[in-house]
CSV table of C-alpha atoms and ligand atoms in Angstrom, one decimal:
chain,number,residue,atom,x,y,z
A,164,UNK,CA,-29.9,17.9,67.3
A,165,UNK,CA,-31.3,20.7,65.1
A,166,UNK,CA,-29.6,23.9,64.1
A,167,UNK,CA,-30.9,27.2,63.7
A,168,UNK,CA,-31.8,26.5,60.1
A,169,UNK,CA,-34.2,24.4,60.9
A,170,UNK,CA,-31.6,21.2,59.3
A,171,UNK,CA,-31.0,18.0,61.7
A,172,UNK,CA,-27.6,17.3,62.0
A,173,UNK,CA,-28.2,13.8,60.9
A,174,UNK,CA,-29.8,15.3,57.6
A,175,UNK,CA,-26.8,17.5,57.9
A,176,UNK,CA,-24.2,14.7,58.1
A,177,UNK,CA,-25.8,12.5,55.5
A,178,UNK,CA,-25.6,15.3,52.7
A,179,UNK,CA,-22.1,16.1,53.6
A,180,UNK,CA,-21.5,12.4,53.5
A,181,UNK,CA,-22.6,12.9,49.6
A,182,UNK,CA,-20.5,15.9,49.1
A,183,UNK,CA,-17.4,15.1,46.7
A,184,UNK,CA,-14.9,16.7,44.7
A,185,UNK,CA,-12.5,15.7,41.9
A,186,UNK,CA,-8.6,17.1,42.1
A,187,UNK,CA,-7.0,17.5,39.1
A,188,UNK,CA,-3.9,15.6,37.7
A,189,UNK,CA,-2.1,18.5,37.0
A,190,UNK,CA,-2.3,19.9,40.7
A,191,UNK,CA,0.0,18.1,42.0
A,192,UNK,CA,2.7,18.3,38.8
A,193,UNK,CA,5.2,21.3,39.0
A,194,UNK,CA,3.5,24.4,37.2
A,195,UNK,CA,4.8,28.1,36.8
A,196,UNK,CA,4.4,31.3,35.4
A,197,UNK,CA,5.3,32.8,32.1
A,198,UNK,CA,8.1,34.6,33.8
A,199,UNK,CA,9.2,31.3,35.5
A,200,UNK,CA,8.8,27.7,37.1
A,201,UNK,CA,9.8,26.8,40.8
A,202,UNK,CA,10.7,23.3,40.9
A,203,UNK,CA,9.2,21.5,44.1
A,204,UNK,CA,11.2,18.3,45.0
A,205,UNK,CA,8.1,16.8,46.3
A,206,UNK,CA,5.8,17.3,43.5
A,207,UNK,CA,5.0,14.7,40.6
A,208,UNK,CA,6.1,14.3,37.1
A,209,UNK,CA,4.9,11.0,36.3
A,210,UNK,CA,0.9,9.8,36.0
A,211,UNK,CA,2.5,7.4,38.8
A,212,UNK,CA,3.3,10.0,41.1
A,213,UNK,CA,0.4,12.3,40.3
A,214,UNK,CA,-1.9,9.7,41.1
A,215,UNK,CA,-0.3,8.4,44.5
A,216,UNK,CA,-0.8,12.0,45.6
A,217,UNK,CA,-4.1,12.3,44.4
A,218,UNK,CA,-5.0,9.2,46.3
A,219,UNK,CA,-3.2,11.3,49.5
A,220,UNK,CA,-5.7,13.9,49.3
A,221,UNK,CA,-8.2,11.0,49.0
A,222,UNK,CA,-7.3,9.1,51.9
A,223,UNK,CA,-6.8,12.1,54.2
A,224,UNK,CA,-10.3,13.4,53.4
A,225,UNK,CA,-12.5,10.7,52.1
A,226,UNK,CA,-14.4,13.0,49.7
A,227,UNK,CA,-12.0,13.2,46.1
A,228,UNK,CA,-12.2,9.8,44.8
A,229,UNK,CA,-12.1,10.4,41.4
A,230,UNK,CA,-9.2,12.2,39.1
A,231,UNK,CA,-9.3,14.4,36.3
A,232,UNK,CA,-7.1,13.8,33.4
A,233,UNK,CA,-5.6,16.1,31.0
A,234,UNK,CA,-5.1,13.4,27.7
A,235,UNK,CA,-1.7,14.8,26.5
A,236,UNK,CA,-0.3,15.7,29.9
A,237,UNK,CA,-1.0,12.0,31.7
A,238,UNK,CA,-1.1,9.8,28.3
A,239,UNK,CA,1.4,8.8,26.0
A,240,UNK,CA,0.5,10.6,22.7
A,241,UNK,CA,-0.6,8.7,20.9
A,242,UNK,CA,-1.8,6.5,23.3
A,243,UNK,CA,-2.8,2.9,22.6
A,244,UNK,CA,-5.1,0.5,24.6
A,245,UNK,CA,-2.6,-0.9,27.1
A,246,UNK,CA,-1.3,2.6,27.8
A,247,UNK,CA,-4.5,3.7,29.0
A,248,UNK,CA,-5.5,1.1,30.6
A,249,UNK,CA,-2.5,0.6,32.6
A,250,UNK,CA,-3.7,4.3,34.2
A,251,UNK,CA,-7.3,3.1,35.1
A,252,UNK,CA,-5.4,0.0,36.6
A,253,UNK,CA,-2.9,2.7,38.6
A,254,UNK,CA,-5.4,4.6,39.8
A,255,UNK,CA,-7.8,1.8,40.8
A,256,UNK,CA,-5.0,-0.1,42.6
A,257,UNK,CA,-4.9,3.1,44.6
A,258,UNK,CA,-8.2,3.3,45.2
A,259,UNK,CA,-9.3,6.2,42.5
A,260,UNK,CA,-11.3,6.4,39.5
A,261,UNK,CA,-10.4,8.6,37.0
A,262,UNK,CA,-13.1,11.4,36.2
A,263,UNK,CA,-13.6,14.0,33.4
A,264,UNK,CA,-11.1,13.6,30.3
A,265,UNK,CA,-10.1,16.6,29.1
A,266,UNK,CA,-8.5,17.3,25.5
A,267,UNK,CA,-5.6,19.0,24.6
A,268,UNK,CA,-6.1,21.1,21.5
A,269,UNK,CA,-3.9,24.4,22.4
A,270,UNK,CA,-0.6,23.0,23.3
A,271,UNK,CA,0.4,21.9,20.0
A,272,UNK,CA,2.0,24.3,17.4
A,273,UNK,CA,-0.6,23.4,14.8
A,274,UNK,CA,-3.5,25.3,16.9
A,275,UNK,CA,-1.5,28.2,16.4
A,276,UNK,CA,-4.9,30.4,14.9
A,277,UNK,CA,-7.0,27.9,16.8
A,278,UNK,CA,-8.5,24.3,17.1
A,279,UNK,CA,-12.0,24.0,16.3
A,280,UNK,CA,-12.1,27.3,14.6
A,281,UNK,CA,-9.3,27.4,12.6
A,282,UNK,CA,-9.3,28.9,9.2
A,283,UNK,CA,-7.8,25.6,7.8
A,284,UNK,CA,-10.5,22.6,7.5
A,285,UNK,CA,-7.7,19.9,8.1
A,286,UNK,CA,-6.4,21.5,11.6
A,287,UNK,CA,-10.0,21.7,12.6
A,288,UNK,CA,-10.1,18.3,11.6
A,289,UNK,CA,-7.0,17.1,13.5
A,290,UNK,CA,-8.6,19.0,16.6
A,291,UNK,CA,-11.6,17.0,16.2
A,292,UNK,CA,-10.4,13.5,15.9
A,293,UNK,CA,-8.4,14.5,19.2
A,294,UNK,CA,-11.9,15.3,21.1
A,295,UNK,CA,-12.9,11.8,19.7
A,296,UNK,CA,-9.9,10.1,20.5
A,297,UNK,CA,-10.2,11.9,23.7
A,298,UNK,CA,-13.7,9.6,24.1
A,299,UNK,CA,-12.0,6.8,23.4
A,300,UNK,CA,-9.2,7.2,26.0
A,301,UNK,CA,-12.3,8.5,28.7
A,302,UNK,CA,-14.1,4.8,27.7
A,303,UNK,CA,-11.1,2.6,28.2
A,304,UNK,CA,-10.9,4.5,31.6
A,305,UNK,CA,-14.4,4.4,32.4
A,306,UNK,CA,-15.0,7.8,32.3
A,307,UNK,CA,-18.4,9.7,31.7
A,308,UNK,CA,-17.3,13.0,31.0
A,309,UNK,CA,-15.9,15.0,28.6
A,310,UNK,CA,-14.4,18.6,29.4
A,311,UNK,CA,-13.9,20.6,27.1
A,312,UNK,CA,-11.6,23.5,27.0
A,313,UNK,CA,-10.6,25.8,23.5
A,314,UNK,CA,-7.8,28.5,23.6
A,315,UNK,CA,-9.4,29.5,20.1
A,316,UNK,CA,-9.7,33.3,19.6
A,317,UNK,CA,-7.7,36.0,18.3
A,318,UNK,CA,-5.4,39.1,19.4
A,319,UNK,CA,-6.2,42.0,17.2
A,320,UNK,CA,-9.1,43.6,16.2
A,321,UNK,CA,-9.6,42.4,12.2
A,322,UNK,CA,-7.8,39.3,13.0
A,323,UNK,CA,-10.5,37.1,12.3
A,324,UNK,CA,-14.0,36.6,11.0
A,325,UNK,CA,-16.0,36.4,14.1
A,326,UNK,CA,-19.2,34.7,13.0
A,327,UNK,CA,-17.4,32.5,10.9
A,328,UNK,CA,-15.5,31.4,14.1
A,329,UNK,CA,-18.7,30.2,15.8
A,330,UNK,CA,-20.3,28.6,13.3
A,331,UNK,CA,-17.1,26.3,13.4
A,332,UNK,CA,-17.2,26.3,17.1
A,333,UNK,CA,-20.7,25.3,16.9
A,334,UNK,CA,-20.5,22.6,14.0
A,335,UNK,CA,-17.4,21.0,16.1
A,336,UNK,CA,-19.1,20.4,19.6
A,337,UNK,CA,-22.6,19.2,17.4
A,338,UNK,CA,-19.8,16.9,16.1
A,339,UNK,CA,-18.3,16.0,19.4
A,340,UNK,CA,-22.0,15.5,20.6
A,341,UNK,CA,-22.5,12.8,18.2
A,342,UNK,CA,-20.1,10.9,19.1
A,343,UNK,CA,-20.5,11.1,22.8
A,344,UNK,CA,-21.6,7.9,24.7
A,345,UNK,CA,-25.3,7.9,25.3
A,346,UNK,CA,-24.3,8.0,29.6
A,347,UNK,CA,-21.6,10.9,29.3
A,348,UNK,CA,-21.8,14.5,29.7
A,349,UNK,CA,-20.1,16.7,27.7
A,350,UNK,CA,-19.0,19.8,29.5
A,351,UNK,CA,-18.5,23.0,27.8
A,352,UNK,CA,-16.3,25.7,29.6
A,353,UNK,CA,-15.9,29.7,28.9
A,354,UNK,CA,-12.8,31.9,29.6
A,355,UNK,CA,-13.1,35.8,28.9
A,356,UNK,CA,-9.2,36.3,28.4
A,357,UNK,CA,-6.0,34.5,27.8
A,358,UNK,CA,-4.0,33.1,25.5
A,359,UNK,CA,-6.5,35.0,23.4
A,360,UNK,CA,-6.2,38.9,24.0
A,361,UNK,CA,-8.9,40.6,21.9
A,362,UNK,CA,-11.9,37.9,21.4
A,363,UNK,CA,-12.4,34.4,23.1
A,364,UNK,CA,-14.2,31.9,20.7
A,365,UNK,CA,-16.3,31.1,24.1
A,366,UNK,CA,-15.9,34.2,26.5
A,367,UNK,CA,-18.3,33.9,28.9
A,368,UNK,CA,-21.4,31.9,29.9
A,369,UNK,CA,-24.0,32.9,27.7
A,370,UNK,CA,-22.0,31.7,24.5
A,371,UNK,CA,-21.2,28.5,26.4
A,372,UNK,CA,-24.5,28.1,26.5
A,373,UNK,CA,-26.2,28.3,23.6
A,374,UNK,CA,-23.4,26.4,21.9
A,375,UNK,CA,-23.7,23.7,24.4
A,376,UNK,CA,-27.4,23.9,23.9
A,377,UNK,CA,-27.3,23.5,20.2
A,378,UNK,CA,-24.5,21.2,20.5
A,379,UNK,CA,-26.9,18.4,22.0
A,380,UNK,CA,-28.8,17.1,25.1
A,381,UNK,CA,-26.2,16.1,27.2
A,382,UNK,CA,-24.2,19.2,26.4
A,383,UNK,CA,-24.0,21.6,29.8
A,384,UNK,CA,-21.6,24.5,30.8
A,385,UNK,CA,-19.0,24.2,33.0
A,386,UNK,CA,-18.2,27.2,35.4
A,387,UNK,CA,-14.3,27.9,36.2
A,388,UNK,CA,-14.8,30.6,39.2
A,389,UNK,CA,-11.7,31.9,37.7
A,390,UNK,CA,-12.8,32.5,34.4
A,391,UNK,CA,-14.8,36.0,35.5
A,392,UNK,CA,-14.1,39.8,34.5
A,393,UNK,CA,-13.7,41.7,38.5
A,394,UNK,CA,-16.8,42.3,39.8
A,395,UNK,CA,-19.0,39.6,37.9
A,396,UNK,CA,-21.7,38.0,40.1
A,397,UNK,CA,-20.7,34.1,39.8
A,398,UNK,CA,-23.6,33.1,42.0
A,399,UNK,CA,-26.1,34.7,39.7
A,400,UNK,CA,-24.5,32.8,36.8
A,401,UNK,CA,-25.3,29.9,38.5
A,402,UNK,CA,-28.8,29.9,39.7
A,403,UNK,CA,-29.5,31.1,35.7
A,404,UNK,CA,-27.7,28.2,34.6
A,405,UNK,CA,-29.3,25.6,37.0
A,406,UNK,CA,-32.8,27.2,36.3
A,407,UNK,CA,-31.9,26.1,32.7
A,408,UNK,CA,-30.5,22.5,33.4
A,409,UNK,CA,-27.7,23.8,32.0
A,410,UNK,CA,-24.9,23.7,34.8
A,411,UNK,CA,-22.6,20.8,34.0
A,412,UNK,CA,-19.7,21.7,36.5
A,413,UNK,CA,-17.2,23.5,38.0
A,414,UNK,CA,-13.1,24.4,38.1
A,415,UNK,CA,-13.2,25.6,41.7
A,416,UNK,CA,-10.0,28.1,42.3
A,417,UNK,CA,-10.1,31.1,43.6
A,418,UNK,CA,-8.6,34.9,41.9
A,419,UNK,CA,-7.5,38.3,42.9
A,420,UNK,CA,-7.5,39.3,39.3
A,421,UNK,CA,-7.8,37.0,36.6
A,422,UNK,CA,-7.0,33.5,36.2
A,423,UNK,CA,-4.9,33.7,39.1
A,424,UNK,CA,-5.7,29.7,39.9
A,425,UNK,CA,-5.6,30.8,44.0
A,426,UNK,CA,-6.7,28.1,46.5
A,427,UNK,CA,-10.7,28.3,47.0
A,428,UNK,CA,-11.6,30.6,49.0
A,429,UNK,CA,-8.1,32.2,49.9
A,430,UNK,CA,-9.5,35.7,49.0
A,431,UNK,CA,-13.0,35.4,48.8
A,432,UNK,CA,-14.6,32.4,51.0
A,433,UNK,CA,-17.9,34.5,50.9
A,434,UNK,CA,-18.5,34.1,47.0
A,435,UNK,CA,-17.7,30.1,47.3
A,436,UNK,CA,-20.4,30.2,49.9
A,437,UNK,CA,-22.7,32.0,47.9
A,438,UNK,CA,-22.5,29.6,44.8
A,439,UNK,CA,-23.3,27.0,47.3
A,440,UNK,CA,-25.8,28.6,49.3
A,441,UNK,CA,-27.9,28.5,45.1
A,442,UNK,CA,-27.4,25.0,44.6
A,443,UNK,CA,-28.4,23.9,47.9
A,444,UNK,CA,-31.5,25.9,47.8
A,445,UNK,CA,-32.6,24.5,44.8
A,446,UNK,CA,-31.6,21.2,46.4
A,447,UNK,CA,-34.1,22.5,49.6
A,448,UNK,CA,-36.7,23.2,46.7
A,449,UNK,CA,-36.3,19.4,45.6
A,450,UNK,CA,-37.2,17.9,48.8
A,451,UNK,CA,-34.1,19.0,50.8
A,452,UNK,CA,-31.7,17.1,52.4
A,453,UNK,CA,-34.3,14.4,54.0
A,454,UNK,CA,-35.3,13.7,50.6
A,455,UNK,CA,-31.4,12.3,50.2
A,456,UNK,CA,-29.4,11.7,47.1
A,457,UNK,CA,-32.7,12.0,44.9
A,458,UNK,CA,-32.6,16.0,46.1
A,459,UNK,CA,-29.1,16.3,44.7
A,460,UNK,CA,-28.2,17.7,41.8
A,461,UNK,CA,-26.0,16.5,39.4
A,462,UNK,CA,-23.0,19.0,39.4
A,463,UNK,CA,-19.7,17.6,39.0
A,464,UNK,CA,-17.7,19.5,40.9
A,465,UNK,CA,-14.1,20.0,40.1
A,466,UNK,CA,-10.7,21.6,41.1
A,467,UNK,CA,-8.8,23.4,38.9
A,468,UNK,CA,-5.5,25.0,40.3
A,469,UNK,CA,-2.1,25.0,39.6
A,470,UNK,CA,-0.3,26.0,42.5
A,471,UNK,CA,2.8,27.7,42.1
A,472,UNK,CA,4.6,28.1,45.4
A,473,UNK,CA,2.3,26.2,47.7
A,474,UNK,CA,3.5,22.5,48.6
A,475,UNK,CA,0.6,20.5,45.9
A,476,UNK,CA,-0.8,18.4,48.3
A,477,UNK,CA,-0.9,20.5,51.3
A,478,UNK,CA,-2.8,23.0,49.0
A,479,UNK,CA,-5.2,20.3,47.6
A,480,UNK,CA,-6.0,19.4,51.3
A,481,UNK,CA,-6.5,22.7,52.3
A,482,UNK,CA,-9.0,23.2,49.5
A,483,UNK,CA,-10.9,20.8,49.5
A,484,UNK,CA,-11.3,21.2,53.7
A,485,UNK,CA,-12.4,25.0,52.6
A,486,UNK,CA,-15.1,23.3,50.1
A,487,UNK,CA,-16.4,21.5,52.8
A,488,UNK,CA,-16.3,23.8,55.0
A,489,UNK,CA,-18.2,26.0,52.8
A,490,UNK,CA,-21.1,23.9,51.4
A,491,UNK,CA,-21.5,22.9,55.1
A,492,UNK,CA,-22.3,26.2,56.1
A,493,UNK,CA,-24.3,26.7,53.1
A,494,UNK,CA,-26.7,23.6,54.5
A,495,UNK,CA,-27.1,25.9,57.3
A,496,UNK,CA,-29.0,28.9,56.1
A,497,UNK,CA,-32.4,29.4,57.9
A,498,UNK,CA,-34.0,29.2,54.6
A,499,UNK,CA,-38.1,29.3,55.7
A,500,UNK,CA,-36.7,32.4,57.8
A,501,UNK,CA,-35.3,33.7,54.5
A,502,UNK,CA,-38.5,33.3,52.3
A,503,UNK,CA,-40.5,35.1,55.1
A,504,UNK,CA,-38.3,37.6,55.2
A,505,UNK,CA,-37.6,38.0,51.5
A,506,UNK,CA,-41.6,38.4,51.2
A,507,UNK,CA,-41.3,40.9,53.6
A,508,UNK,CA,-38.7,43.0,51.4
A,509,UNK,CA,-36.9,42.9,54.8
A,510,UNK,CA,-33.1,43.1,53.0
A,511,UNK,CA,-31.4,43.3,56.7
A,512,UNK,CA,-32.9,40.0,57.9
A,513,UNK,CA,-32.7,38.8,54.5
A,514,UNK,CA,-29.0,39.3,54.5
A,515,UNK,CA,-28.3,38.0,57.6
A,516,UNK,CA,-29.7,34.5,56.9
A,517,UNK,CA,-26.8,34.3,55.2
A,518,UNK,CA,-24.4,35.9,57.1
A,519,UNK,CA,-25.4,34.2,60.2
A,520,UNK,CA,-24.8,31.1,58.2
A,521,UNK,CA,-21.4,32.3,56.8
A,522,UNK,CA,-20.6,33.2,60.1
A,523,UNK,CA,-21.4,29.9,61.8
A,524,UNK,CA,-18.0,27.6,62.8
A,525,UNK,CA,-18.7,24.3,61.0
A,526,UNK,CA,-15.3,23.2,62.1
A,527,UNK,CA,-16.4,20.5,65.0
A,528,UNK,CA,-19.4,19.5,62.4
A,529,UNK,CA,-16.9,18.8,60.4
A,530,UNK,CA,-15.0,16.9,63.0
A,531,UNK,CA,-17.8,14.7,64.0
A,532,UNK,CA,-18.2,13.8,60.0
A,533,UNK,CA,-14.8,12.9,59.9
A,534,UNK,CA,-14.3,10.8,62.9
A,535,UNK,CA,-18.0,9.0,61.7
A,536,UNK,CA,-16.2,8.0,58.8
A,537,UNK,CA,-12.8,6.8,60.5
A,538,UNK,CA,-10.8,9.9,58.9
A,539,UNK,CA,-8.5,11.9,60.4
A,540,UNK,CA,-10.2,14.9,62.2
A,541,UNK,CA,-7.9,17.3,60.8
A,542,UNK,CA,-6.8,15.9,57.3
A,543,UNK,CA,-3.9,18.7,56.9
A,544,UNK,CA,-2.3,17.9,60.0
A,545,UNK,CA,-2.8,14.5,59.8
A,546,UNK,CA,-1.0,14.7,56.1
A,547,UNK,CA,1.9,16.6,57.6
A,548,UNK,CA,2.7,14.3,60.2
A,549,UNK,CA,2.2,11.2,57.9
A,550,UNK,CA,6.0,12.1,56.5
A,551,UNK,CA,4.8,11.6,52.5
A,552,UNK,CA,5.6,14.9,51.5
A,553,UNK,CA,9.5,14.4,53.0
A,554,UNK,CA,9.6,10.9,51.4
A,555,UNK,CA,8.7,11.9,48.2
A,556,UNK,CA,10.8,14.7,48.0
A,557,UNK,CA,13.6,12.1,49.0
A,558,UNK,CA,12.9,10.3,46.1
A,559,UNK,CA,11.7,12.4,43.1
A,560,UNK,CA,13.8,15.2,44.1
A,561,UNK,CA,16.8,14.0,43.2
A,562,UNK,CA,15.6,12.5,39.6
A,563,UNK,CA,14.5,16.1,38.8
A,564,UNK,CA,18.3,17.5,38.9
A,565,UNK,CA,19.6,14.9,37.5
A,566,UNK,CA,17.3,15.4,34.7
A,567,UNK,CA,17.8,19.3,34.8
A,568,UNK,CA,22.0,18.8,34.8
A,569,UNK,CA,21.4,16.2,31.7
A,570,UNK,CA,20.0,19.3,29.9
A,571,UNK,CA,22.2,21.8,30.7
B,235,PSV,C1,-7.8,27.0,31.2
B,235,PSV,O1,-7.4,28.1,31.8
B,235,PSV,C2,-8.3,25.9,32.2
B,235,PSV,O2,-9.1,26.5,33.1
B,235,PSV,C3,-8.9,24.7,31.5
B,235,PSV,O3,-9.8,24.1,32.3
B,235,PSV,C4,-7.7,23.8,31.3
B,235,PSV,O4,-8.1,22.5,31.1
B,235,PSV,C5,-6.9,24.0,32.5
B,235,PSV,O5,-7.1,25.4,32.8
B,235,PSV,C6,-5.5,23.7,32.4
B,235,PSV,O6,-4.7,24.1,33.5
B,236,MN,MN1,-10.6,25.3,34.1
């Protein structure tokens, strides 16, 4: 069969076949605000349990095999060989990999006026061998990316010696760089605001750039759709960056007003599809889907939410079902009807090749994929009637008060 756009729903099928996404670790651990944290019996506190769910989300949708890792928050610190191995062994003997390694350098009280750009040369030092260590932990995993995250920036205006700060930034990652495996990627992301108030060491995607850029050749930027000032144009970000070779990844999440770490596509499934609908074009422009996994580009895409009040696994599976959803429809934009009519300057027809595509149901596509691959048809409601979430509760529920009453 052939839709509308011109795609056969083999074509179709195979490319959503090859569409996966990595959940994060810390997803499924209990999270909060800085007013408050609502304990969830069911959610996990050990790498153990963080990974069983993980591999949940896995088995329910067949598309997240791998996991991202946050070093201090799923390895002992410091961590030695067997440690880290013992995860890679977990997750295998689950059926994940673990994915992208991501440092810690703004937890600890020594990053206090920042990691890589602190004023002190032995606390950017101390941030530094973390990254490498980092690389070392991502290795004994077999990991082949490093994602890189810095808190560094400042809260007043005078506070610190802007240029200064970059040049640091900039020598650290060119130092990170060197050390990176020759088959890794190093991803570099941006965040306008928060924990720093006045300047971000990396605010936005332009600086992320041109540090990863001068950092080295398998340097590229990571897009967090979260990390955005209202109103920006994350699609547009995104062609640029591709355009360049420069787009690494993403932190899928979606936001109301900041860093709100929402479910994809809970308030705005229309951007998500957008940002698709670029990538899949260039894809198009690459052969298209016939031309299969050769077309695709190399995008590591990535969750990043913490959810506060929705059950973690439920609200993995319901992302990740909304991803799909969305890239699905994004395969089906008529896009030889959208050149002609971009050529045209017709902006009503042009518009509604994407609309009509936004507007298509994938759902039973979807179905069909599913079923083809022996999943369930509807991963959520298979997940809820599987009984995990009740058994785990059962069981890590009660170790979480007895921890809290040991405190009190
Ligand atoms: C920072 O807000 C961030 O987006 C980075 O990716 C961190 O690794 C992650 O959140 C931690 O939750
Ligand atoms: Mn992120």
């Amino acid at each position: 069969m052939r839709h509308a756009s011109g795609i056969s729903e083999s074509d179709l099928l195979a490319r959503l076949a090859r569409f996966q996404i990595e959940t994060p670790s810390w997803g499924y651990a209990d999270t909060g605000t800085r007013f408050g944290k609502f304990l969830q019996d069911a959610a996990a506190t050990t790498v153990e349990e963080k990974l069983a769910d993980a591999a949940e989300v896995h088995r329910h949708t067949g598309c997240c095999p791998s996991v991202a890792v946050h070093v201090l928050w799923d390895f002992p610190a410091p961590a030695n060989e067997a440690d880290v191995r013992r995860v890679a062994r977990l997750a295998e003997s689950v059926g994940l990999r673990i994915g992208s390694i991501n440092p810690n350098v703004f937890q600890d009280a020594c990053y206090k006026w920042g990691s890589l750009t602190n004023r002190d040369p032995v606390i950017r030092r101390r941030a530094l061998e973390h990254v490498l260590d980092s690389i070392r932990v991502g290795q004994s995993v077999g990991s082949k990316c490093l994602s890189l995250w810095f808190a560094d920036g400042t809260n007043y205006p005078g506070q610190g010696d802007i240029r200064q700060r970059k040049r640091w930034m900039s020598e650290g990652l060119a130092a990170v760089h060197g050390r990176l495996p020759a088959d890794w990627t190093m991803l570099v992301e941006y965040k306008p605001f928060e924990p720093a108030f006045y300047h971000t060491d990396l605010a936005d995607w332009g600086m992320a750039y041109v540090l990863a850029k001068d950092a080295g050749s398998r340097a590229r930027v990571l897009v967090d759709t979260g990390h955005h000032l209202p109103g920006c144009n994350i699609e547009h970000i995104v062609a640029f960056l591709i355009d360049e070779n420069m787009l690494g990844g993403f932190h899928f999440n979606d936001r109301k007003y900041a860093d709100d770490d929402l479910t994809m596509g809970s308030i705005d499934p229309y951007q998500l599809f957008r940002i698709f609908h670029e990538i899949v074009s260039v894809e198009q422009d690459r052969g298209g889907v016939a031309a299969g996994a050769k077309a695709d580009l190399p995008i590591a895409y990535m969750i990043d939410q913490s959810h506060n009040l929705k059950p973690k696994i439920e609200a993995m599976i319901q992302t990740v079902m909304t991803a799909q959803e969305m890239f699905t429809k994004a395969l089906l934009v008529d896009r030889e009807a959208l050149r002609a009519a971009q050529s045209r300057e017709d902006l009503v027809a042009s518009e509604n090749c994407l609309k009509d595509a936004f507007a298509t149901d994938v759902r039973d596509l979807l179905r069909e994929h599913r079923r083809a691959h022996h999943l369930p048809p509807d991963p959520l409601a298979a997940f809820r009637a599987s009984g995990y979430a009740a058994r785990a509760a059962a069981e890590r529920g009660p170790r979480k008060t007895a921890a809290a009453s040991s405190y009190a």
